[in-house]
Amino acid sequence: MSPTGVTLKSALLCLMPVLFTPAMAADAPALYQQHCAVCHNAQRLGGMGPALLPGNLKRLRKKAAVKVISDGRVATQMPAFAKTLSAPEIQALAEYIYTPASDNIVWGLDEINASHIQHHLEAELSDEPVFEVNDLLNLFLVVELGDHHVTLLDGDRLEPIHRFKSRFALHGGPKYSNRGRFVYFASRDGWISKYDIYNLKLIAEIRAGINTRNLAVSHDGRYVMVANYLPHSLVLLDAVDLKPIKLYDVRNNAGQTSRISAVYTAPPRNSFIAALKDIPEVWQIHYGDSPPVGFGQWMHDYNPESGEKAETETFPVRRIPVDDYLDDFFFDQEYVSIIGASREGKGQVVDLDVGRVIVPDLALPGMPHLGSGITWEYQGRTVLATPNLRANNVSVIDMESWETIKHIETLGPGFFMRSHENTPYAWVDVFFGPDKDAMHVIDKRSLEIVKTLRPAPGKTAAHIEFTRDGRYALLSIWDPDGAVIVYDAATLEEVKRLPMNKPSGKYNVYNKITRSAGTSH
Ligand code: DHE
């Protein structure tokens, strides 16, 4: 078996005859190439959309797949095909994606190593920026999805400094090194890029997976961890040159493998925390130099074929059982609890000190986008607020009693929520539905919407990021003919517009590296 556990299974499945059904009378492979390949990859390995292979569709029944192809998928870029394709064609496509891939998919350490590109050596580049700004910590990166570029913005002058090409379909927040000179990007098809902001140069790139979820950078700046959907692996990279250090073939004791929902860094724990999508477990991977507390209970390096412990005990894993799969999660500011939810909307709180679920039934019915969760102080207690992808509201939860204090009604489901320590307001978009051009501003003191902005009627207004001091809020107009709009965060008046090509996320260096309570981590 390959280190990723994919090869043998794919090879065996390839030998099995594919059952012929009436729906397959439609030329499913041709339909696939015509309608699906652009987002899901010609070999179904995933790109902008996820991989469409049997191993990746374990949690999606065929009936549900037909519905997704017909109606589209909430909270994703997946369009509805009911008006473009006939019912038998949709059925044929649904059958087709459950057939094994014709190619053997192997993406182990050999393939990862072979993909490595060293563009520049960090040690040969200057530690001084090649541009002039007042405050290097008030820089922003803006991901422009329209033509796969990234813009570097000066957060003081609120003007672009530089624009560079990215890999196809970046997704998730880019992560800065601890002092903000370097940034790491992940693309949906597995490319990890390290960029030197001071020198405006790419340092290195590597393809860590075929279909990647996201990446995390250790708080000491030494390691990068990549979470994959395909293969079912976590890949630890050296943060200096992106060379792989270790590959985790993610599986439970019974040998069942799992996609990774997401990985984040928990600085006080010297650990990466990863949620698994097909196994009800959370993994904590220790990267500190001294052994973690309670080291004896940790799973050491092991041989995936025999299950035996290997000799080395670097980067050990602690496996924490949870009540249900976690599709998304979020930390409290102290990194004691993780608040997770499944796509079905079941919320759980996991205590990382004791290593178990302490609240099994958190009320999060609207499919929260917990990656966007933020916290603030409200009437002497800390609250967590998250938009919901399936409900027209923002949930506000007391983080001591874990009770919902309020559902703030919105004009539609929201994707991203943001605030800053220096502003009384939290901003949340209305990403879906007829009011996708609206942006709500919530007063954190009253939990009421105090203003609804519509900066570009008819165009999606989404994702906010603040300047380092919280004085300005930057909003994306999510359109090829789009813009980043700068608002005065106190008066809520527009200050200026910077034209951009479908800008999605914006990331302020200071807010990210200080892990502001108002932003995603
Ligand atoms: Fe994202 C962040 C998951 C669809 C744009 N999204 C994240 C993160 C996760 C996630 C786990 C946190 C990663 C990190 O920062 O390290 N996203 C998911 C999904 O499960 C979902 C719903 C389905 C999917 O296709 O994977 C999904 N996301 C989308 C989109 O369709 C968006 C709008 C467009 C796109 O780029 O594909 C989108 N996601 C984003 C952005 C962030 C993000 C801009 C970073 C937000 C931030 O401020 O940190």
Coordinates of N, CA and C and ligand atoms in Angstrom, one line a residue, residues 48 50 74-77 145 170-173 175 188 213-215 229 261-264 327-328 343 367 369 371 389 415-416 418 431 463 478 504-507 512 520-521, ligand 1:
M48 N -11.1 23.9 -8.3 CA -12.0 24.9 -7.6 C -13.0 24.1 -6.8
P50 N -14.4 20.2 -5.2 CA -13.7 19.0 -4.6 C -13.5 17.9 -5.6
V74 N -25.4 24.7 -1.6 CA -25.4 26.0 -0.8 C -24.0 26.2 -0.2
A75 N -23.7 27.5 -0.2 CA -22.4 28.0 0.3 C -21.2 27.5 -0.4
T76 N -21.3 27.2 -1.7 CA -20.2 26.8 -2.5 C -20.4 27.5 -3.9
Q77 N -19.4 27.3 -4.8 CA -19.5 27.9 -6.1 C -20.2 26.9 -7.1
L145 N -9.8 36.6 -7.0 CA -10.1 35.3 -7.6 C -10.4 35.3 -9.1
L170 N -6.8 30.0 -5.3 CA -6.4 30.0 -3.9 C -7.7 29.9 -3.0
H171 N -7.6 29.2 -1.9 CA -8.7 29.2 -1.0 C -8.3 29.2 0.5
G172 N -9.1 29.8 1.3 CA -8.8 29.9 2.7 C -7.8 31.1 3.0
G173 N -7.7 31.4 4.2 CA -6.8 32.5 4.6 C -5.3 32.2 4.3
K175 N -1.5 32.4 5.3 CA -1.0 32.5 6.7 C 0.4 33.2 6.7
R188 N -6.6 25.2 -4.1 CA -7.5 24.1 -3.9 C -6.9 22.8 -4.5
R213 N -7.4 21.3 1.5 CA -8.3 22.1 2.3 C -7.7 23.4 2.7
N214 N -6.7 23.4 3.5 CA -6.1 24.6 4.0 C -4.7 24.3 4.6
L215 N -4.0 25.4 5.1 CA -2.7 25.2 5.7 C -2.7 26.0 7.0
Y229 N -7.9 16.8 1.3 CA -9.1 16.0 1.0 C -8.6 14.8 0.2
S261 N -10.9 18.1 7.5 CA -11.8 19.3 7.3 C -11.0 20.6 7.3
A262 N -10.1 20.7 8.2 CA -9.3 21.9 8.3 C -8.2 21.7 9.4
V263 N -7.1 22.5 9.3 CA -6.1 22.4 10.3 C -5.8 23.9 10.7
Y264 N -5.6 24.1 12.0 CA -5.2 25.4 12.5 C -4.1 25.2 13.6
D327 N -16.9 19.5 10.5 CA -16.6 20.0 9.2 C -16.0 21.4 9.2
D328 N -16.0 22.0 10.4 CA -15.5 23.3 10.6 C -15.3 23.5 12.0
R343 N -21.7 19.7 9.0 CA -22.5 20.3 8.0 C -23.9 20.2 8.3
M367 N -26.0 25.7 10.1 CA -24.8 25.4 9.4 C -23.8 26.6 9.5
H369 N -20.7 29.0 9.7 CA -19.4 29.1 9.0 C -18.4 29.4 10.1
G371 N -15.3 29.0 10.7 CA -14.1 29.6 10.4 C -14.2 31.1 10.4
L389 N -24.7 29.4 7.2 CA -24.8 29.3 5.7 C -26.2 28.9 5.3
F415 N -21.6 34.5 5.0 CA -20.4 33.7 4.9 C -19.3 34.2 5.8
F416 N -19.1 35.5 5.9 CA -17.9 36.0 6.6 C -18.4 37.1 7.6
R418 N -16.6 39.9 10.7 CA -15.4 40.5 11.1 C -15.7 41.6 12.1
F431 N -24.4 36.7 1.9 CA -23.7 36.2 0.7 C -24.7 35.6 -0.3
H463 N -17.0 39.9 2.9 CA -15.7 39.8 3.5 C -15.2 41.2 3.9
W478 N -17.5 41.4 -4.9 CA -17.1 40.1 -5.4 C -17.5 39.9 -6.9
S504 N -11.6 38.5 -3.1 CA -12.3 37.7 -2.1 C -11.8 38.1 -0.8
G505 N -10.9 37.3 -0.2 CA -10.4 37.6 1.2 C -9.4 38.7 1.2
K506 N -9.3 39.4 2.3 CA -8.3 40.5 2.5 C -7.7 40.2 3.9
Y507 N -6.4 40.3 4.0 CA -5.7 39.8 5.2 C -4.7 40.9 5.7
K512 N -3.7 39.5 11.8 CA -3.5 38.1 11.7 C -2.4 37.6 12.6
S520 N -10.5 35.8 11.7 CA -10.3 34.3 11.7 C -8.9 34.1 12.0
H521 N -8.6 32.9 12.6 CA -7.2 32.6 12.9 C -6.5 31.7 12.0
Ligands
DHE1 FE1 -14.1 28.8 2.2 C1 -11.9 30.1 4.4 C2 -14.2 25.9 4.0 C3 -16.5 27.6 0.1 C4 -13.9 31.6 0.3 N1 -13.2 28.1 3.9 C5 -12.3 28.8 4.6 C6 -11.8 27.9 5.7 C7 -12.4 26.7 5.5 C8 -13.4 26.9 4.4 C9 -12.2 25.5 6.4 C10 -10.7 28.3 6.7 C11 -9.4 28.0 6.1 C12 -8.2 28.9 6.6 O1 -8.3 30.1 6.7 O2 -7.2 28.3 6.9 N2 -15.2 27.1 2.1 C13 -15.1 26.1 3.0 C14 -16.2 25.1 2.7 O3 -16.3 24.0 3.3 C15 -17.0 25.6 1.6 C16 -18.4 25.9 2.2 C17 -17.2 24.6 0.5 C18 -16.0 24.4 -0.4 O4 -16.1 24.6 -1.6 O5 -14.9 24.0 0.2 C19 -16.2 26.8 1.2 N3 -15.0 29.5 0.5 C20 -16.0 28.8 -0.2 C21 -16.4 29.5 -1.4 O6 -17.2 29.2 -2.2 C22 -15.7 30.9 -1.3 C23 -16.8 31.9 -1.0 C24 -15.0 31.2 -2.6 C25 -13.7 30.4 -2.8 O7 -12.7 31.0 -2.7 O8 -13.8 29.2 -3.1 C26 -14.8 30.7 -0.1 N4 -13.1 30.5 2.4 C27 -13.1 31.6 1.5 C28 -12.3 32.6 1.9 C29 -11.7 32.2 3.2 C30 -12.2 30.9 3.4 C31 -12.1 34.0 1.3 C32 -10.8 33.0 4.1 C33 -11.6 33.8 5.0 C34 -10.7 34.5 6.0 O9 -10.9 35.7 6.2 O10 -9.9 33.9 6.7

